[in-house]
PDB file of C-alpha atoms and ligand atoms in Angstrom:
ATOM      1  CA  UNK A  47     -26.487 -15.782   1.413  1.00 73.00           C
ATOM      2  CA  UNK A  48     -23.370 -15.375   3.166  1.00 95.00           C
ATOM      3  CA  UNK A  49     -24.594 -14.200   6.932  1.00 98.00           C
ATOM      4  CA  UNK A  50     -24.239 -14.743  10.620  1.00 98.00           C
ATOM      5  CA  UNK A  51     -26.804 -13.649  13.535  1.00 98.00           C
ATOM      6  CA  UNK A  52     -26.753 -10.168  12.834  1.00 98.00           C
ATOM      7  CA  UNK A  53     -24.636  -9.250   9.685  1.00 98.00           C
ATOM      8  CA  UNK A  54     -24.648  -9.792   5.678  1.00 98.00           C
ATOM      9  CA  UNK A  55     -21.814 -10.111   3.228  1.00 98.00           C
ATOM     10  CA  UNK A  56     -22.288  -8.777  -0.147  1.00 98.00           C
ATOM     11  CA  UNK A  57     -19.685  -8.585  -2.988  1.00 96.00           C
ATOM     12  CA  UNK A  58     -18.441  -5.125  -3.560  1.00 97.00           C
ATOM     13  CA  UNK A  59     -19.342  -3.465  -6.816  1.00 94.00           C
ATOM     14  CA  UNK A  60     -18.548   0.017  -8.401  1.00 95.00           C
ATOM     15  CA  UNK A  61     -21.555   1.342  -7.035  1.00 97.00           C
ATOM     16  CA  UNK A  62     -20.084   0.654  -3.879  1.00 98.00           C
ATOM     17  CA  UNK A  63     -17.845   3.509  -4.061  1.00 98.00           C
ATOM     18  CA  UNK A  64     -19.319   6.014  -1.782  1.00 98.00           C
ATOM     19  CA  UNK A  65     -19.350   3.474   0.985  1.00 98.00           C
ATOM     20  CA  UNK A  66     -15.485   2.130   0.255  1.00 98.00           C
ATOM     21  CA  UNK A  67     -14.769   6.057   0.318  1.00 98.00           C
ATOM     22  CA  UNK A  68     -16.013   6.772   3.506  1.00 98.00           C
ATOM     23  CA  UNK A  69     -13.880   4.178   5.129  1.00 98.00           C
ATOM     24  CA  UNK A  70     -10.678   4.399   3.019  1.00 98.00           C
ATOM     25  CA  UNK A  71     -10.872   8.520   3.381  1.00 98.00           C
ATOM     26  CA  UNK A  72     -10.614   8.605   7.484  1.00 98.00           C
ATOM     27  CA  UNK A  73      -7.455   8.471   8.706  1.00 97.00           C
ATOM     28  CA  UNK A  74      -7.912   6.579  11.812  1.00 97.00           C
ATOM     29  CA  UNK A  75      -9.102   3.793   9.579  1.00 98.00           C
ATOM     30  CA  UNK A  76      -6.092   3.916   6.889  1.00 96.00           C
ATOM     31  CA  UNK A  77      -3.945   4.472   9.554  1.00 94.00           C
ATOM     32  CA  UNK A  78      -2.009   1.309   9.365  1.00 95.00           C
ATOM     33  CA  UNK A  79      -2.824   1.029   5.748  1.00 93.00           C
ATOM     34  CA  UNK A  80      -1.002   1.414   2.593  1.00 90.00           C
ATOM     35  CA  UNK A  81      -3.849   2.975   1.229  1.00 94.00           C
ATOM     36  CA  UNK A  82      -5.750   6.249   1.937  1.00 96.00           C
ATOM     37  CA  UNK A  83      -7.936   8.155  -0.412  1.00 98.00           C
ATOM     38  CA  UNK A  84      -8.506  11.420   0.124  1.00 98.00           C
ATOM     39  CA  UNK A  85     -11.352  12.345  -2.265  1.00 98.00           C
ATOM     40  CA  UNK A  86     -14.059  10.230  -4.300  1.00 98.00           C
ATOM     41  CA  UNK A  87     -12.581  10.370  -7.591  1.00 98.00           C
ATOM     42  CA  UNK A  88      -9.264   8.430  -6.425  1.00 98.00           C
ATOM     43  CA  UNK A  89     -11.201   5.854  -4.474  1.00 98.00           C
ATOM     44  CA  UNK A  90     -11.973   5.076  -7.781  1.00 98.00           C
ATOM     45  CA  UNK A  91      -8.403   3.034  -8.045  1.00 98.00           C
ATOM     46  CA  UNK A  92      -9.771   0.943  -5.328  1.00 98.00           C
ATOM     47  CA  UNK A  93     -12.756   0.331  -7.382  1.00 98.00           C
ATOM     48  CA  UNK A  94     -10.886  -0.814  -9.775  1.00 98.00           C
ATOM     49  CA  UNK A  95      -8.716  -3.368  -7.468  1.00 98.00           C
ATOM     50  CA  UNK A  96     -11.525  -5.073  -6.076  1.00 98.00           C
ATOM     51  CA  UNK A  97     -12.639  -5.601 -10.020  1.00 97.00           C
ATOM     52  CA  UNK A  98      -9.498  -7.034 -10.919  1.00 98.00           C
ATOM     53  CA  UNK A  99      -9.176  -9.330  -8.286  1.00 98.00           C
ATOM     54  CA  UNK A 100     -12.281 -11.034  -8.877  1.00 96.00           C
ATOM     55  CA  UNK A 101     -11.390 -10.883 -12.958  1.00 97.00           C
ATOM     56  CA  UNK A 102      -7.901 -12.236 -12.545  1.00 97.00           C
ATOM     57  CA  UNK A 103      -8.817 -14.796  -9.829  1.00 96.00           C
ATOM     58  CA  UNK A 104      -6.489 -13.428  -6.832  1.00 98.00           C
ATOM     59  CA  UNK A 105      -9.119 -12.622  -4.399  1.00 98.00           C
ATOM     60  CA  UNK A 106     -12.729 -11.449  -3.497  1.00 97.00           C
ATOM     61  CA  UNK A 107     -13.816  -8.786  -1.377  1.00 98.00           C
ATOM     62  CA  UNK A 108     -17.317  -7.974   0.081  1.00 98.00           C
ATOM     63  CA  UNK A 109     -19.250  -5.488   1.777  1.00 98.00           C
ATOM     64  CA  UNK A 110     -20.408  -6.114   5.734  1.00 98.00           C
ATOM     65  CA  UNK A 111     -23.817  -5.136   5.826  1.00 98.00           C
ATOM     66  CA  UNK A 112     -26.261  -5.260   9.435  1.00 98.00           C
ATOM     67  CA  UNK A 113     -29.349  -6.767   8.728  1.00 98.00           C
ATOM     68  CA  UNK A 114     -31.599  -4.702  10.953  1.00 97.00           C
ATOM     69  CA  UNK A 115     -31.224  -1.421   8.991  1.00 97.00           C
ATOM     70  CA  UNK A 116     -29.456  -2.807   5.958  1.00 97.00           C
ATOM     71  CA  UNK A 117     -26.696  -0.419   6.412  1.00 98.00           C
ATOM     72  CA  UNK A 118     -23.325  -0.716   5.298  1.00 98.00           C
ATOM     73  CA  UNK A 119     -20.520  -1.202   8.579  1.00 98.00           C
ATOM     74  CA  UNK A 120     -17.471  -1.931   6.303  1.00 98.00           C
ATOM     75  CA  UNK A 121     -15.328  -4.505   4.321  1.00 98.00           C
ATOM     76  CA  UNK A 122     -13.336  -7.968   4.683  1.00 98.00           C
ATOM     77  CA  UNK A 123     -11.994 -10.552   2.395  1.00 98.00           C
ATOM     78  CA  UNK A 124      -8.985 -12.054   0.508  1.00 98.00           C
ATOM     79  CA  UNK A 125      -6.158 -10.979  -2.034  1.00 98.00           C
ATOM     80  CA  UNK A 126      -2.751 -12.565  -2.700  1.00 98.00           C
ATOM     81  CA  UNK A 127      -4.860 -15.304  -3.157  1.00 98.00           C
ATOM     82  CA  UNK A 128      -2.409 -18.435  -4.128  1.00 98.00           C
ATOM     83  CA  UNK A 129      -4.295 -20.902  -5.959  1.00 97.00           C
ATOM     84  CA  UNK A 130      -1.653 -23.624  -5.896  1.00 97.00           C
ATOM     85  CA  UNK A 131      -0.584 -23.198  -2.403  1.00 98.00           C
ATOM     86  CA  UNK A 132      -4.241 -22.908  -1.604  1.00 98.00           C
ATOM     87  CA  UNK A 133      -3.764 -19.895   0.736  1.00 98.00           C
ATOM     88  CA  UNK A 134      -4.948 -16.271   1.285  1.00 98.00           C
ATOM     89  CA  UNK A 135      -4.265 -13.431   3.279  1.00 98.00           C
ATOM     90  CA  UNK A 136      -7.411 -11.794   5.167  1.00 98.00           C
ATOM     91  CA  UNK A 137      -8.588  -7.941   5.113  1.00 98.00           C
ATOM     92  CA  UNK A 138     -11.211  -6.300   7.338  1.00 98.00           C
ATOM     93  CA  UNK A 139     -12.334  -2.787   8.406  1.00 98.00           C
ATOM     94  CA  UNK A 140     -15.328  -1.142   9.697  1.00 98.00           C
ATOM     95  CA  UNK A 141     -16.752   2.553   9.668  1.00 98.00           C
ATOM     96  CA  UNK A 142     -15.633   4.150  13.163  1.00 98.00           C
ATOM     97  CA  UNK A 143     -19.372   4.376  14.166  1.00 98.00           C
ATOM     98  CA  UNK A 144     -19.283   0.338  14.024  1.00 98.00           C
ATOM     99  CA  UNK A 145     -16.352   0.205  15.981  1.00 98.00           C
ATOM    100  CA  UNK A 146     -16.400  -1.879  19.300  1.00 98.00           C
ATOM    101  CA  UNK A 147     -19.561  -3.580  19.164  1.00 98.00           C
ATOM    102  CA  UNK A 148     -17.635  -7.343  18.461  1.00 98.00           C
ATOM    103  CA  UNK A 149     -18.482  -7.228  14.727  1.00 98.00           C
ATOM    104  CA  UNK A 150     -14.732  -8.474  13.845  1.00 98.00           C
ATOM    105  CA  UNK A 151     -15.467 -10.931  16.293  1.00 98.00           C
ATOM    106  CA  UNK A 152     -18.895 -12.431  14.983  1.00 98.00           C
ATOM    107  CA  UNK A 153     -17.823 -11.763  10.803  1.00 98.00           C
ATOM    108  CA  UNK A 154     -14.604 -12.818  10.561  1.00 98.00           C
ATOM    109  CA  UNK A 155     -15.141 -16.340  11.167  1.00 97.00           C
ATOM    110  CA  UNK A 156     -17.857 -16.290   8.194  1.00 98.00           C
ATOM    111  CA  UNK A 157     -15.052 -14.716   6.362  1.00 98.00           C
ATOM    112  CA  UNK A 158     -12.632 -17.967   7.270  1.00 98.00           C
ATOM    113  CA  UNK A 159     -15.381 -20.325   6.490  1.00 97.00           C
ATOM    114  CA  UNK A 160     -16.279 -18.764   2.645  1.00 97.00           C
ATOM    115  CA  UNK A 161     -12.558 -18.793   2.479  1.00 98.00           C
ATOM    116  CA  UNK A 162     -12.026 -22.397   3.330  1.00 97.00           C
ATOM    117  CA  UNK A 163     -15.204 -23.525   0.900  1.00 96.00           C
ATOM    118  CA  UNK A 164     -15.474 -21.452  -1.619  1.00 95.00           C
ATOM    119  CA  UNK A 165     -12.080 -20.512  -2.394  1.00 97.00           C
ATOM    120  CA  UNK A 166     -10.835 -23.706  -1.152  1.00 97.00           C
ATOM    121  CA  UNK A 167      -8.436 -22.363   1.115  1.00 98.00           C
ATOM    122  CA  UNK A 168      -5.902 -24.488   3.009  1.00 98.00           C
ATOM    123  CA  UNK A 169      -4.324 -21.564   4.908  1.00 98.00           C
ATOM    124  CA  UNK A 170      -5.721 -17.779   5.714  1.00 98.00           C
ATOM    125  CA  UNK A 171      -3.045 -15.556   6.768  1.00 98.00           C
ATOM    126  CA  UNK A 172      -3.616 -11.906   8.228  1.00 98.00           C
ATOM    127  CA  UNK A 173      -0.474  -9.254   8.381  1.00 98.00           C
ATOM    128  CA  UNK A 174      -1.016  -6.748  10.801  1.00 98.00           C
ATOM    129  CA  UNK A 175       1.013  -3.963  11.971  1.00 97.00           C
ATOM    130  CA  UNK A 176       2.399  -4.358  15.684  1.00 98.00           C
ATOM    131  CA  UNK A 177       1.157  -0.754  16.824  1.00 96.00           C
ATOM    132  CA  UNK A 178      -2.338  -1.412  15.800  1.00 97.00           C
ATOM    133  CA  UNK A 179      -3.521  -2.806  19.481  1.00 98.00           C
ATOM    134  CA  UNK A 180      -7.543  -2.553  18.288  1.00 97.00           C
ATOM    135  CA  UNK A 181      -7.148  -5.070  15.383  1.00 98.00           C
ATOM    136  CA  UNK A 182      -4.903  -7.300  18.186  1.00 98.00           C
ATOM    137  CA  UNK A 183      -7.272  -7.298  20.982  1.00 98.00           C
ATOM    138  CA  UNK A 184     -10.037  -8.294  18.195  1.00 98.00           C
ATOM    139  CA  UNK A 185      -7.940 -10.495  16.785  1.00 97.00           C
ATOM    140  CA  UNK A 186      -7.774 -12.145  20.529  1.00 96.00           C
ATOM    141  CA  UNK A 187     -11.399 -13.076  20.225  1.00 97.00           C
ATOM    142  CA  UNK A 188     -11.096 -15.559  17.480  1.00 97.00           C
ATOM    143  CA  UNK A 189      -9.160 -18.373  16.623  1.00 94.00           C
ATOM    144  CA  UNK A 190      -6.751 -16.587  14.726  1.00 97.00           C
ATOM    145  CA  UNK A 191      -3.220 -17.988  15.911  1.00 98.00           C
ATOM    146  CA  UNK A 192      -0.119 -15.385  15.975  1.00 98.00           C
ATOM    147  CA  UNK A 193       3.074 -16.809  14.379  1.00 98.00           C
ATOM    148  CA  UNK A 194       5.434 -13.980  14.961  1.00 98.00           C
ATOM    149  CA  UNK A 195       6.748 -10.423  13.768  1.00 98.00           C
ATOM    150  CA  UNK A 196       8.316  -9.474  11.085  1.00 98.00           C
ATOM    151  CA  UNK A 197      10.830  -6.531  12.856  1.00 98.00           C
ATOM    152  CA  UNK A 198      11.232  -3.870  11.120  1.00 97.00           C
ATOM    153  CA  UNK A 199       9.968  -5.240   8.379  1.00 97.00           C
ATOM    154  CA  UNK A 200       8.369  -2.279   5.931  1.00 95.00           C
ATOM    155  CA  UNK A 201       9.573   1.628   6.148  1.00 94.00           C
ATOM    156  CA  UNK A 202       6.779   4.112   6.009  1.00 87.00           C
ATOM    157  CA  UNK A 203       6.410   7.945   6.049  1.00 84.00           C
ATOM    158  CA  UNK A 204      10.070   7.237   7.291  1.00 88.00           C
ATOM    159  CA  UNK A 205       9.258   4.955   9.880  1.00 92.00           C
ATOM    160  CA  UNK A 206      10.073   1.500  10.372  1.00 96.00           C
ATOM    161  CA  UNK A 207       7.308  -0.875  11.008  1.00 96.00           C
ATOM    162  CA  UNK A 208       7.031  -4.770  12.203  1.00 98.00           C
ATOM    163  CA  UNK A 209       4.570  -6.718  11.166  1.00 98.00           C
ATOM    164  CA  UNK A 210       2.851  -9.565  13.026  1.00 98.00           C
ATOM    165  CA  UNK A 211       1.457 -13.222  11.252  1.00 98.00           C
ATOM    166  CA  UNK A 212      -1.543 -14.644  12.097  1.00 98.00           C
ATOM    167  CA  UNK A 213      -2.771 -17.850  10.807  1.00 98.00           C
ATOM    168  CA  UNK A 214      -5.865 -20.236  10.767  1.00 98.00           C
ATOM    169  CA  UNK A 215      -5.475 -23.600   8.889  1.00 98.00           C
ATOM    170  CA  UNK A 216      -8.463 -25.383   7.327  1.00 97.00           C
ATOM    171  CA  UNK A 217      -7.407 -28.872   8.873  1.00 96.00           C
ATOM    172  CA  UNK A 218      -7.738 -26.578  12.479  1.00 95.00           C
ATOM    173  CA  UNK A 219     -10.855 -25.250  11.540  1.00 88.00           C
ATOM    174  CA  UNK A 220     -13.348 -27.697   9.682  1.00 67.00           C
TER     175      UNK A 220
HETATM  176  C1  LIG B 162      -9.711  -3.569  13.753  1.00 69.84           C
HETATM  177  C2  LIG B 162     -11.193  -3.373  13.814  1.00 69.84           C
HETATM  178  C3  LIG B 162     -11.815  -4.046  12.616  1.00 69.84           C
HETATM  179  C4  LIG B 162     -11.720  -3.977  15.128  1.00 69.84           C
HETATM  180  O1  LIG B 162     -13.017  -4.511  14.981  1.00 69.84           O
HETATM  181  P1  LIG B 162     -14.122  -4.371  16.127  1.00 69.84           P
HETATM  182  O2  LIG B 162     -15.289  -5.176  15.691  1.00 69.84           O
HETATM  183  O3  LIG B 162     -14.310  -2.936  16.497  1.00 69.84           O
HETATM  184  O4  LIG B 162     -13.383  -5.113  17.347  1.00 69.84           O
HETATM  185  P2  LIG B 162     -13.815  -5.116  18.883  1.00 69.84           P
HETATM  186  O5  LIG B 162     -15.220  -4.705  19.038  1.00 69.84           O
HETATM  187  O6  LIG B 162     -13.420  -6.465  19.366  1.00 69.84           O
HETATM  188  O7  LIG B 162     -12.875  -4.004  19.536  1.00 69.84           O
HETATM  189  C5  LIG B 162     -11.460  -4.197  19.481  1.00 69.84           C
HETATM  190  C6  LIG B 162     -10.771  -3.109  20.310  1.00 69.84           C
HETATM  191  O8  LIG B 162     -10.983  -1.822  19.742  1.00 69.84           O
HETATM  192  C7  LIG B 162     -10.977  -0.842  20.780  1.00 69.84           C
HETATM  193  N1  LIG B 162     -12.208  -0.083  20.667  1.00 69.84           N
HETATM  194  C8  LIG B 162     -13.411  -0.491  20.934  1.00 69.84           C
HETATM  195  N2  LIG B 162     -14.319   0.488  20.689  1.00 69.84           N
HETATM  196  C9  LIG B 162     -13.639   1.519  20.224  1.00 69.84           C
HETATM  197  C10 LIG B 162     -14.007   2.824  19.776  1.00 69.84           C
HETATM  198  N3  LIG B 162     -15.249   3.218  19.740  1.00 69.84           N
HETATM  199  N4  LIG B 162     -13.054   3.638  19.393  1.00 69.84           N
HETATM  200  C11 LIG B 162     -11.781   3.241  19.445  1.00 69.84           C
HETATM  201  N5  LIG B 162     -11.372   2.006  19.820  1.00 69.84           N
HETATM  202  C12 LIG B 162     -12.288   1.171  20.227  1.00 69.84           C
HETATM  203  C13 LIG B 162     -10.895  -1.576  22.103  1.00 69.84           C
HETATM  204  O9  LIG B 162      -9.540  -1.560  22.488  1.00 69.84           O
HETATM  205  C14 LIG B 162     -11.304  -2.981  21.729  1.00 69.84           C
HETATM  206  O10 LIG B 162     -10.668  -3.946  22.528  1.00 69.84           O
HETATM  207  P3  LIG B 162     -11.441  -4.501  23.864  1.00 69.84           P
HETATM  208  O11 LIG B 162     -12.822  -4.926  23.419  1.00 69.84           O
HETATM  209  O12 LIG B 162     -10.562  -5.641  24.280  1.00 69.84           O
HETATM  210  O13 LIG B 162     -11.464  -3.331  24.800  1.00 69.84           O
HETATM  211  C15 LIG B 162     -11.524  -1.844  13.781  1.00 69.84           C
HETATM  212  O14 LIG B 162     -10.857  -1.215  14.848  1.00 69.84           O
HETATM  213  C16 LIG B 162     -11.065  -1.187  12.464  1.00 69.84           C
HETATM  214  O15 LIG B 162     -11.800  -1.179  11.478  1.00 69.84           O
HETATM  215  N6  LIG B 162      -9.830  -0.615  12.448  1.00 69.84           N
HETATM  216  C17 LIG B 162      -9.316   0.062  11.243  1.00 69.84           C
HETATM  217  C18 LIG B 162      -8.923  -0.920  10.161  1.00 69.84           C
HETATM  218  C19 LIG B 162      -7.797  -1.853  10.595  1.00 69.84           C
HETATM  219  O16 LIG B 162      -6.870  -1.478  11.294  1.00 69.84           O
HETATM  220  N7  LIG B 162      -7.888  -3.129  10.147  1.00 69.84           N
HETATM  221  C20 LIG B 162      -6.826  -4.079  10.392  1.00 69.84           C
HETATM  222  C21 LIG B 162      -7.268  -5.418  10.342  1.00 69.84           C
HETATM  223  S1  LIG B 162      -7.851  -6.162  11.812  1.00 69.84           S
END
C-alpha cells in the first residue's frame, strides 16, 4: 500500500468521478488550472484522461485518501511521463476543507518516492504558476528545488502568465 503516517494513495478509477468533480468544479481549486469542469457529466473527460494515461503508459494518477475516516482529501501524480528521458512532471490538489493542515507537505514526498521506484524516474518536475503563493509556500516545505520562471510564458483568459520549475532528481533523493 502506498501510505505515510496519516494518508493513503489509491489509483483513480471511473467511479472516482464524484470525488475528481468536486475538486475540478471549485474555482479556487482550478484557478491556476487549465482545466475546470463545471458539471458532472464533463468531468467525465477527465475520467477519461486519467484512463488513458495509465493505458498508453504516460502517467498515473491516484486518489489521497486519510486513513482515520477513509475519506477522500484530493489527487497527485504524474503525466508527460518520458520513458526514455526517465522523467515526469508532478500534479497535486486537495478539497478546500483539507487545505492547510501540511498534507502537500507529508504526501508529496510518497508521491516522489513511487515516482522514483515504480516509474523509475530520474527527474520529477512540477510547473507552477508564479501567482499561486499557496502551492509556493507548500512547495517550501519539501525538497522540491526551484529552477526558474518561464516569463510570460502561457496567455490565458487574456492574461499572460509565468511559470516557475521545480525539480527533484533521483540521484538527490535516494
Ligand atoms: C497547493 C495546495 C495543494 C497546498 O497544499 P496544503 O497541504 O494546503 O499546503 P500547506 O498546508 O503547506 O499550506 C500552504 C499555504 O496555503 C495557505 N493556506 C493554508 N490554509 C489555507 C486555507 N484554509 N485557505 C486558504 N489558504 C490557506 C497558507 O498560505 C499556507 O502557507 P503557510 O503554511 O506558509 O502559511 C492547495 O492549496 C491546493 O490544493 N491548491 C489548489 C490546487 C493547486 O493550485 N495545485 C498546484 C500544485 S501545488
Amino acid at each position: 500500500m502506498n501510505e505515510t503516517q496519516n494518508y493513503f494513495l489509491k489509483e483513480i478509477e471511473d467511479s472516482d468521478i464524484e470525488n475528481i468533480y468536486r475538486g475540478l468544479s471549485d474555482p479556487e481549486i482550478t484557478r491556476y488550472y487549465d482545466v475546470h469542469y463545471p458539471t458532472l457529466e464533463a468531468t467525465k473527460e477527465q475520467m477519461e484522461w486519467y484512463k488513458n494515461l495509465r493505458k498508453n503508459k504516460t502517467g498515473l494518477w491516484w486518489g489521497i485518501y486519510d486513513k482515520k475516516h477513509q475519506q477522500f482529501c484530493g489527487a497527485g501524480g504524474f503525466n508527460d511521463w518520458d520513458r526514455k528521458h526517465k522523467r515526469a512532471e508532478i500534479g497535486f490538489w486537495l478539497l478546500k476543507e483539507y487545505w492547510g493542515k501540511g498534507i502537500l507537505k507529508e504526501v508529496m514526498p510518497l508521491l516522489f518516492e513511487m515516482g522514483f521506484t515504480q516509474l523509475d524516474l530520474r527527474r520529477i518536475e512540477g510547473y507552477v504558476v508564479s501567482d499561486n503563493s499557496k502551492c509556493k509556500r507548500a512547495l517550501g516545505k519539501i525538497n522540491f528545488t526551484y529552477e526558474g520562471t518561464m516569463r510570460d510564458y502561457e496567455v490565458k483568459n487574456n492574461e499572460t502568465i509565468s511559470l516557475d520549475i521545480y525539480s527533484v532528481l533521483k540521484s538527490e533523493w535516494i
